[in-house]
Structure formats: C-alpha cells, structure tokens
mmCIF file of C-alpha atoms in Angstrom:
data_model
loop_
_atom_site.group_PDB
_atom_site.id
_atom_site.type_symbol
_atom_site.label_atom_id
_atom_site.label_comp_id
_atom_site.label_asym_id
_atom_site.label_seq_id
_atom_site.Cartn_x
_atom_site.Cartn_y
_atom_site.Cartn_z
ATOM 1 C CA UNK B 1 -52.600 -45.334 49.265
ATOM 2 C CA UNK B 2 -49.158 -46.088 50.225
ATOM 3 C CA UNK B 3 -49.858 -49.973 51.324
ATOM 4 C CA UNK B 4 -46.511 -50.811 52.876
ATOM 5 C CA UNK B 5 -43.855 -48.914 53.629
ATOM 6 C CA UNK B 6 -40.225 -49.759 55.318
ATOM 7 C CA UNK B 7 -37.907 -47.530 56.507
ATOM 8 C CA UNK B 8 -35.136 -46.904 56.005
ATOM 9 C CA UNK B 9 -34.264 -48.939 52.409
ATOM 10 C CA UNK B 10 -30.274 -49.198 53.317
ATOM 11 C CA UNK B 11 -28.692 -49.164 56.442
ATOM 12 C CA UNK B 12 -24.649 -50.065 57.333
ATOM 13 C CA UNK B 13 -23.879 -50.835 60.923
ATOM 14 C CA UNK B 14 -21.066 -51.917 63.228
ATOM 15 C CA UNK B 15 -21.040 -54.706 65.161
ATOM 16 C CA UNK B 16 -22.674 -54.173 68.046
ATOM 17 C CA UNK B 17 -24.490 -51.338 67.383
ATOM 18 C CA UNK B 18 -28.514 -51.203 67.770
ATOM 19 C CA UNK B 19 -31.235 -49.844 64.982
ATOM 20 C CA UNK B 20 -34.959 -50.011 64.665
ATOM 21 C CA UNK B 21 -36.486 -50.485 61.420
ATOM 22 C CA UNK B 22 -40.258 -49.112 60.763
ATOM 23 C CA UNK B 23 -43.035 -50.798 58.729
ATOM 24 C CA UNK B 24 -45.906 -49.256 58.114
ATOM 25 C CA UNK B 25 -49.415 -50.441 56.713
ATOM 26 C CA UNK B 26 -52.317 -48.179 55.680
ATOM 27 C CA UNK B 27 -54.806 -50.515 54.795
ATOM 28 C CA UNK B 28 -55.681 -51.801 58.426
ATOM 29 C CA UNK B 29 -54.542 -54.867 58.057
ATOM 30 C CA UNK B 30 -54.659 -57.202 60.979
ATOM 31 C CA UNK B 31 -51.414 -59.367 60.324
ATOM 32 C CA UNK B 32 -48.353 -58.076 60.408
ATOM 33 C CA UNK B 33 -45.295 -60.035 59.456
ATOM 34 C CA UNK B 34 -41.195 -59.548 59.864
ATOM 35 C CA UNK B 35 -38.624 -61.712 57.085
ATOM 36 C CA UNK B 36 -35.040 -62.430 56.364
ATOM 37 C CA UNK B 37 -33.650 -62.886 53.068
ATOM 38 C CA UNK B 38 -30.143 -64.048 52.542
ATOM 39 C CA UNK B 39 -28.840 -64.280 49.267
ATOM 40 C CA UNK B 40 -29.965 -67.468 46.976
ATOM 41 C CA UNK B 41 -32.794 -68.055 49.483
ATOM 42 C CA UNK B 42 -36.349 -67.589 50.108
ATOM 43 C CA UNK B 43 -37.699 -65.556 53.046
ATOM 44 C CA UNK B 44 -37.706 -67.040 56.245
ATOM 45 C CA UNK B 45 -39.895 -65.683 59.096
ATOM 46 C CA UNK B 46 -38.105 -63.831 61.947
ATOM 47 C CA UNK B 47 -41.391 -62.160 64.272
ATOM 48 C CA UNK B 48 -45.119 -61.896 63.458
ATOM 49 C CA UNK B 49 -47.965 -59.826 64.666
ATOM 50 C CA UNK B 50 -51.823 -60.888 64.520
ATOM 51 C CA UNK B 51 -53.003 -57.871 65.934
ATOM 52 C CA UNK B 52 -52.240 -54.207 67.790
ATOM 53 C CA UNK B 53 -50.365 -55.593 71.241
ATOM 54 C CA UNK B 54 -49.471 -58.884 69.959
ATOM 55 C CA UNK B 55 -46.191 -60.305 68.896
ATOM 56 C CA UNK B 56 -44.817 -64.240 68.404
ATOM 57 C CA UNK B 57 -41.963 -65.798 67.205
ATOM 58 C CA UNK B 58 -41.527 -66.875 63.850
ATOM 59 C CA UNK B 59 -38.465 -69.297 62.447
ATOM 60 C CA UNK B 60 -35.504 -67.477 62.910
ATOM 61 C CA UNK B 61 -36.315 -65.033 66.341
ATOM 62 C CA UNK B 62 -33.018 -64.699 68.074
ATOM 63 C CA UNK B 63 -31.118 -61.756 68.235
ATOM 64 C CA UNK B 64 -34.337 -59.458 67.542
ATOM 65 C CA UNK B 65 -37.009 -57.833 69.204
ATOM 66 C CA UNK B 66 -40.390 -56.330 67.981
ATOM 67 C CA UNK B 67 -43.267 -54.419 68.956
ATOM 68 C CA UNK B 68 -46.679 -53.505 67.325
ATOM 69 C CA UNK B 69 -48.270 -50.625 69.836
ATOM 70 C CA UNK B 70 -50.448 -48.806 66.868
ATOM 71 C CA UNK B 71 -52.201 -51.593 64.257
ATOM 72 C CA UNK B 72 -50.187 -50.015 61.490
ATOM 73 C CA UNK B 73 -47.034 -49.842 62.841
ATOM 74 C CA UNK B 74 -44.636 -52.768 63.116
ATOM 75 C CA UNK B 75 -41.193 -52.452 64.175
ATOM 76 C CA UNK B 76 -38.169 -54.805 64.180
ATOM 77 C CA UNK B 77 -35.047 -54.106 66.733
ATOM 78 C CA UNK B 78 -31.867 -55.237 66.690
ATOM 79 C CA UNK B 79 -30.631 -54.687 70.162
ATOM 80 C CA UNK B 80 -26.554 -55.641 69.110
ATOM 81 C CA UNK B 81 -26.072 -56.529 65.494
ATOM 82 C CA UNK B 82 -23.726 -59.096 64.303
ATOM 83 C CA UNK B 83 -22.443 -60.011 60.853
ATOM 84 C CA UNK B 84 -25.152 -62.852 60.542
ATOM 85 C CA UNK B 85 -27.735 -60.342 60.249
ATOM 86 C CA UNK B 86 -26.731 -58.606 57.286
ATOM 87 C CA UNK B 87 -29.520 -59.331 55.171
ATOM 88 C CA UNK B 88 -32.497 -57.715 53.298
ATOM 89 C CA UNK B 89 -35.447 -57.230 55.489
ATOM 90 C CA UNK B 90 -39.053 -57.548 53.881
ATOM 91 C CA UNK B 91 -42.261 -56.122 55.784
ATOM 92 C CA UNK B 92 -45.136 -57.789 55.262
ATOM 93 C CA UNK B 93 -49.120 -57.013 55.810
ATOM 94 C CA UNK B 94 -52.414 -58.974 55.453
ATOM 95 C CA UNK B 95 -55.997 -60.037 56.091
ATOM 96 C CA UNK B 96 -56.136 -63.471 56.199
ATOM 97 C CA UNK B 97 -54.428 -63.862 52.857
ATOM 98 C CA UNK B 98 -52.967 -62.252 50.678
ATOM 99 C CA UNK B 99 -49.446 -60.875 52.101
ATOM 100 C CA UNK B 100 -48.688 -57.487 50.739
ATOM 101 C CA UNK B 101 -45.080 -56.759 51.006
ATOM 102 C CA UNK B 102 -42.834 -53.900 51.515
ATOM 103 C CA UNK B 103 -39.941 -53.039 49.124
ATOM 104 C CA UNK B 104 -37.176 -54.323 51.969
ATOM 105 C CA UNK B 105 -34.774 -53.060 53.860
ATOM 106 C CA UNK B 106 -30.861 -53.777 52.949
ATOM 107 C CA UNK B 107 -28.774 -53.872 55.936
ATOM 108 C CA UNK B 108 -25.251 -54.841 56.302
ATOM 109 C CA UNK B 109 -23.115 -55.071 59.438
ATOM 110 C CA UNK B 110 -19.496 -55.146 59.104
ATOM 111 C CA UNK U 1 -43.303 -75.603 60.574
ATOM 112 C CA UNK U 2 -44.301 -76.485 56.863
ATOM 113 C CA UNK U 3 -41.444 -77.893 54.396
ATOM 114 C CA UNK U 4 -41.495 -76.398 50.714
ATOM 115 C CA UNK U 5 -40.292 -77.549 48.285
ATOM 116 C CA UNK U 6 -40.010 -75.975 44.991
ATOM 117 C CA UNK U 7 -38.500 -77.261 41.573
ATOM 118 C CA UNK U 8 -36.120 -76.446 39.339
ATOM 119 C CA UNK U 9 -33.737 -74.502 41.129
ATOM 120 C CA UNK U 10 -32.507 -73.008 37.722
ATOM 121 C CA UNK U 11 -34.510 -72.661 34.606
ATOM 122 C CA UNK U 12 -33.303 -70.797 31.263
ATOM 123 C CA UNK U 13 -35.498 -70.669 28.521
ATOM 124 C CA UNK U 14 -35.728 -69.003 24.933
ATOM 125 C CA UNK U 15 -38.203 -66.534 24.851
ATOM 126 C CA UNK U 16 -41.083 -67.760 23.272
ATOM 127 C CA UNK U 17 -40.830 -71.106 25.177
ATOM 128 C CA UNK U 18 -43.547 -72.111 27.991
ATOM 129 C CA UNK U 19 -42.473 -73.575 31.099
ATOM 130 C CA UNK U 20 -44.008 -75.523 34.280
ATOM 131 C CA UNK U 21 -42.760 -74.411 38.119
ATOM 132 C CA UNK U 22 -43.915 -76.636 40.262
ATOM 133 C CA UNK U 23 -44.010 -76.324 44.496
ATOM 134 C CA UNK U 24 -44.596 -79.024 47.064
ATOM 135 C CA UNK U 25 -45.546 -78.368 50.955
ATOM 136 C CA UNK U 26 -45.642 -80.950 53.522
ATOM 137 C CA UNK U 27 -48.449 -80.268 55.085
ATOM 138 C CA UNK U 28 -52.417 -78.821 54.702
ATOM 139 C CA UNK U 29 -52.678 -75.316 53.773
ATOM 140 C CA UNK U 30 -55.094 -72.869 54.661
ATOM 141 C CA UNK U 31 -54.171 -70.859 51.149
ATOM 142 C CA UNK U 32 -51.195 -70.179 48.760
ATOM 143 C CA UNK U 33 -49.445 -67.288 47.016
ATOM 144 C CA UNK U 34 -47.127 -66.883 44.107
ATOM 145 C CA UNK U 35 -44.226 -64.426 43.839
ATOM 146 C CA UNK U 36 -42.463 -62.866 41.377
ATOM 147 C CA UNK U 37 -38.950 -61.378 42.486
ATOM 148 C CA UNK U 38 -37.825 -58.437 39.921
ATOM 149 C CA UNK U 39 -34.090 -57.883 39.495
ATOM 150 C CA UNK U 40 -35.042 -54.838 41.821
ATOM 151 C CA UNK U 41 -35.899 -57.332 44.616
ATOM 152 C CA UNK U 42 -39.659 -56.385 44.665
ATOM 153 C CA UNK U 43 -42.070 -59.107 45.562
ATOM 154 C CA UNK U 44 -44.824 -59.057 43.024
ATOM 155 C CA UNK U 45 -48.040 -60.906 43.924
ATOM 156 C CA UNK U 46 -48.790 -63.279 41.004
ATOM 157 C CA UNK U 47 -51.918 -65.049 42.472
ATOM 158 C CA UNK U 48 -53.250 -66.269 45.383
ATOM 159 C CA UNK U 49 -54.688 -69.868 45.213
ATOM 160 C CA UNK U 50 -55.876 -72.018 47.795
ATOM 161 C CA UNK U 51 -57.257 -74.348 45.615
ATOM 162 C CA UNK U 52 -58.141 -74.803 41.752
ATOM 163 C CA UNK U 53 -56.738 -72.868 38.750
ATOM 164 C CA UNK U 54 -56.587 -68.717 37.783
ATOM 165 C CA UNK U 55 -55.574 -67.383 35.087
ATOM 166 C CA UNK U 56 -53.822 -63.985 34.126
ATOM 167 C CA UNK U 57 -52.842 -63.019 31.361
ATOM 168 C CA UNK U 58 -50.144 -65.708 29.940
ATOM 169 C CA UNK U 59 -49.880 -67.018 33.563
ATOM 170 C CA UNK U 60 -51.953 -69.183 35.490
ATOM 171 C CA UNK U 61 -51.375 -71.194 38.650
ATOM 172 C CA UNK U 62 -53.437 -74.583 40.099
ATOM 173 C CA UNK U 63 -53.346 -75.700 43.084
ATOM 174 C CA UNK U 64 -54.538 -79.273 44.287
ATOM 175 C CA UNK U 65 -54.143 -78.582 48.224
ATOM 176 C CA UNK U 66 -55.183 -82.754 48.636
ATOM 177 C CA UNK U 67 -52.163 -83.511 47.398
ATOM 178 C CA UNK U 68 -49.745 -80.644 48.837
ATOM 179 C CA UNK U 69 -48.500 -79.199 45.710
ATOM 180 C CA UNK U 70 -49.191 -76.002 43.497
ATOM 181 C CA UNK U 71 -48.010 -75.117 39.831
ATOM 182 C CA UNK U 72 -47.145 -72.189 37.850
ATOM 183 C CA UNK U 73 -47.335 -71.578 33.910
ATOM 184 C CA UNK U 74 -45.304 -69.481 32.121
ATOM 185 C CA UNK U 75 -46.324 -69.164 28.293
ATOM 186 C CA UNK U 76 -44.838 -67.614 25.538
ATOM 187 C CA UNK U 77 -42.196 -66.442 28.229
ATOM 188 C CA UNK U 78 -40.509 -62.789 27.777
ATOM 189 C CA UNK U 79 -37.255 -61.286 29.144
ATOM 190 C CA UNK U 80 -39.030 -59.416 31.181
ATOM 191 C CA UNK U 81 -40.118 -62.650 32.831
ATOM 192 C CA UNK U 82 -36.990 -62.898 34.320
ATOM 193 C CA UNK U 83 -36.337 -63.015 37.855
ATOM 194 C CA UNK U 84 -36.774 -65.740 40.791
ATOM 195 C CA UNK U 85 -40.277 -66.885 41.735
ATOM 196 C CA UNK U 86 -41.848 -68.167 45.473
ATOM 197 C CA UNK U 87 -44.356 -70.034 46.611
ATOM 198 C CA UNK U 88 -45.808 -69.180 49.589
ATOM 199 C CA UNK U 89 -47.996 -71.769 51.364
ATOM 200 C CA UNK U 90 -49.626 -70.261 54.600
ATOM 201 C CA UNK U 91 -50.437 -72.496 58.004
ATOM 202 C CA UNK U 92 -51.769 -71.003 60.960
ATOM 203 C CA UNK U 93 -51.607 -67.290 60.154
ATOM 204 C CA UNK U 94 -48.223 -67.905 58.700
ATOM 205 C CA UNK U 95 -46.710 -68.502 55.272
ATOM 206 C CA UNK U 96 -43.339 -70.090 54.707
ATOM 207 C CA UNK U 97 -40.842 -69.745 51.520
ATOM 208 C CA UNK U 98 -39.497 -72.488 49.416
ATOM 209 C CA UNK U 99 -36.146 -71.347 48.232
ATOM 210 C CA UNK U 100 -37.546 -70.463 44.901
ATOM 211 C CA UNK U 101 -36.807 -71.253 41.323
ATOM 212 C CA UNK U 102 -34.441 -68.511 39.311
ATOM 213 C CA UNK U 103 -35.730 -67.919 35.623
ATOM 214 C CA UNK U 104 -33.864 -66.743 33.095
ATOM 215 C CA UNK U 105 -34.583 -65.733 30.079
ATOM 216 C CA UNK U 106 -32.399 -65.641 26.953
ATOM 217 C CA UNK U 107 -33.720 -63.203 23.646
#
C-alpha cells in the first residue's frame, strides 16, 4: 500500500517551459487535492478534485491546469512556468477527512 | 475562504519542557487536522479533531469548534520534536493552512 505518491520529487525548469506532475492515490479516495508551499509558509490550495471528472479552483489557480480522468490519478500542469512557481508541490488524498499527503514535489524555475 | 491563525510563530524550548500551540479559524469547521513537518518536509498526521480532546502518546490536541480555535500539547518535548507544525481546519471539502508555528528544540 503505497497511499500517495508524486512524481517526480525534483524538477528544474526554464522559464517558459511546460511539465506535468503525477499524483497518485491507491486507497480510492474520493478527494483529491493540489498545494503550494513557499518557504516560511503554510500550504495554500492551488486546484482540487471531489471526484473522477471533476476539477475546481482552489486559492491560488492561475498559471495551472489539472485534470483527474482515472479516480486515482491527479495531475497538475504548468502550461509556461515562471519564477513565481518555484515551490514545493504537496499531493494530497482523502475521504471526507483526513488528508493523506504525498512527500512533495521540489520544483524550481530559473 | 477561512482565515487561520496560528500562534507562536517561533517557539524554542529545553527538552524536557511542555508547551501549548494554539490555532484560531474564522469560521465553522466541518473537522480539523494537525501536522507535523519533519526537517525532511514530510507532513505527518498528528490527529484529526473536529471536536473534543485525543490523546497520543505525550501529545494530545482539543478542539472547541464553538469557539473557532484548536490546541496542541507537547509534553516532556524531545529533539526529535523539532520541526514546524499546521493546523488544518477544513470547510466545504477543503482545508486551509495557517502559516504554522516552527519548534525548536534545544538538548
């Protein structure tokens, strides 16, 4: 039982370049849930996902995309990365409560 | 959205000392999770607690959702205690961050 799983753990981009990151839940959870964490912060919610087909915008949506075609898959896209979005990514799954959360994705753009 | 607000910022203790954390939301709360940040960045689930008071171990949490706020004991702290710590109160299929209070502790 892998619960969740992010890939991939580092990433370095250019400006202007696009990526996908994968999440991945194996405990069919319904709720699927995209963060940012910048450093000295908490998380703050970029795109959720209550369900296979569904997607909504959480606090801090713009300059992503995300999709959630299988129940246990869940993935972010950044379509032309900037600077501002270097930042660790944190994949989260759940019932109703609790989250369980993946170990994050480090990305930086230069 | 909800507004949390957690205090201290910054808390160093001796080990061996206890200590209160103590989190604030602005609105009502369907439920409410504590974190645990390692120096590895992994969020560890401490409890979840919509209401009341659990206990693990030398931790335990309440939370009074009436009056929008949550706390966290830490007794007889160790260094491996360390780390920052989140509340989590979740709205409407969503749970939002305080900023988190960073714990250090000294041997």
């Amino acid at each position: 039982n892998a619960g969740v799983t992010q890939t991939p753990k580092f990433r370095v981009l250019k400006t202007g370049q696009s990526m996908t990151l994968l999440c991945a839940q194996d405990m069919n959870h319904e709720y699927m849930y995209w963060y940012r964490q910048d450093p000295g912060m908490g998380l703050r919610l970029i795109h959720y996902s209550v369900g296979e087909g569904t997607t909504a915008k959480g606090e801090v949506p713009d300059g992503y995309n995300v999709s959630r075609l299988k129940k246990q898959n869940f993935l972010l896209g950044l379509e032309s990365a900037a600077p501002s979005q270097t930042s660790v990514y944190f994949c989260a799954s759940g019932p109703a409560s609790p989250l369980h959360f993946g170990n994050g994705t480090r990305l930086t753009v230069t | 959205g909800i507004q949390v607000e957690q205090s201290p910022p910054d808390l160093i203790l001796q080990e061996g000392a206890n200590s209160t954390l103590r989190c604030n939301f602005s609105d009502s709360v369907n439920n409410l999770q504590w974190f645990h940040q390692n120096p590895w960045g992994q969020l560890i689930n401490l409890f979840y607690i919509p209401s009341g008071t659990k206990q693990n171990g030398r931790l335990s949490a309440t939370t009074v959702a009436t009056e929008r706020y949550s706390l966290l004991y830490i007794s007889s702290s160790q260094t491996t205690d360390s780390g920052v710590y989140f509340c989590a109160p979740r709205n409407a299929g969503k749970s939002t961050f305080g900023d988190g209070t960073t714990l250090t502790v000294k041997p």
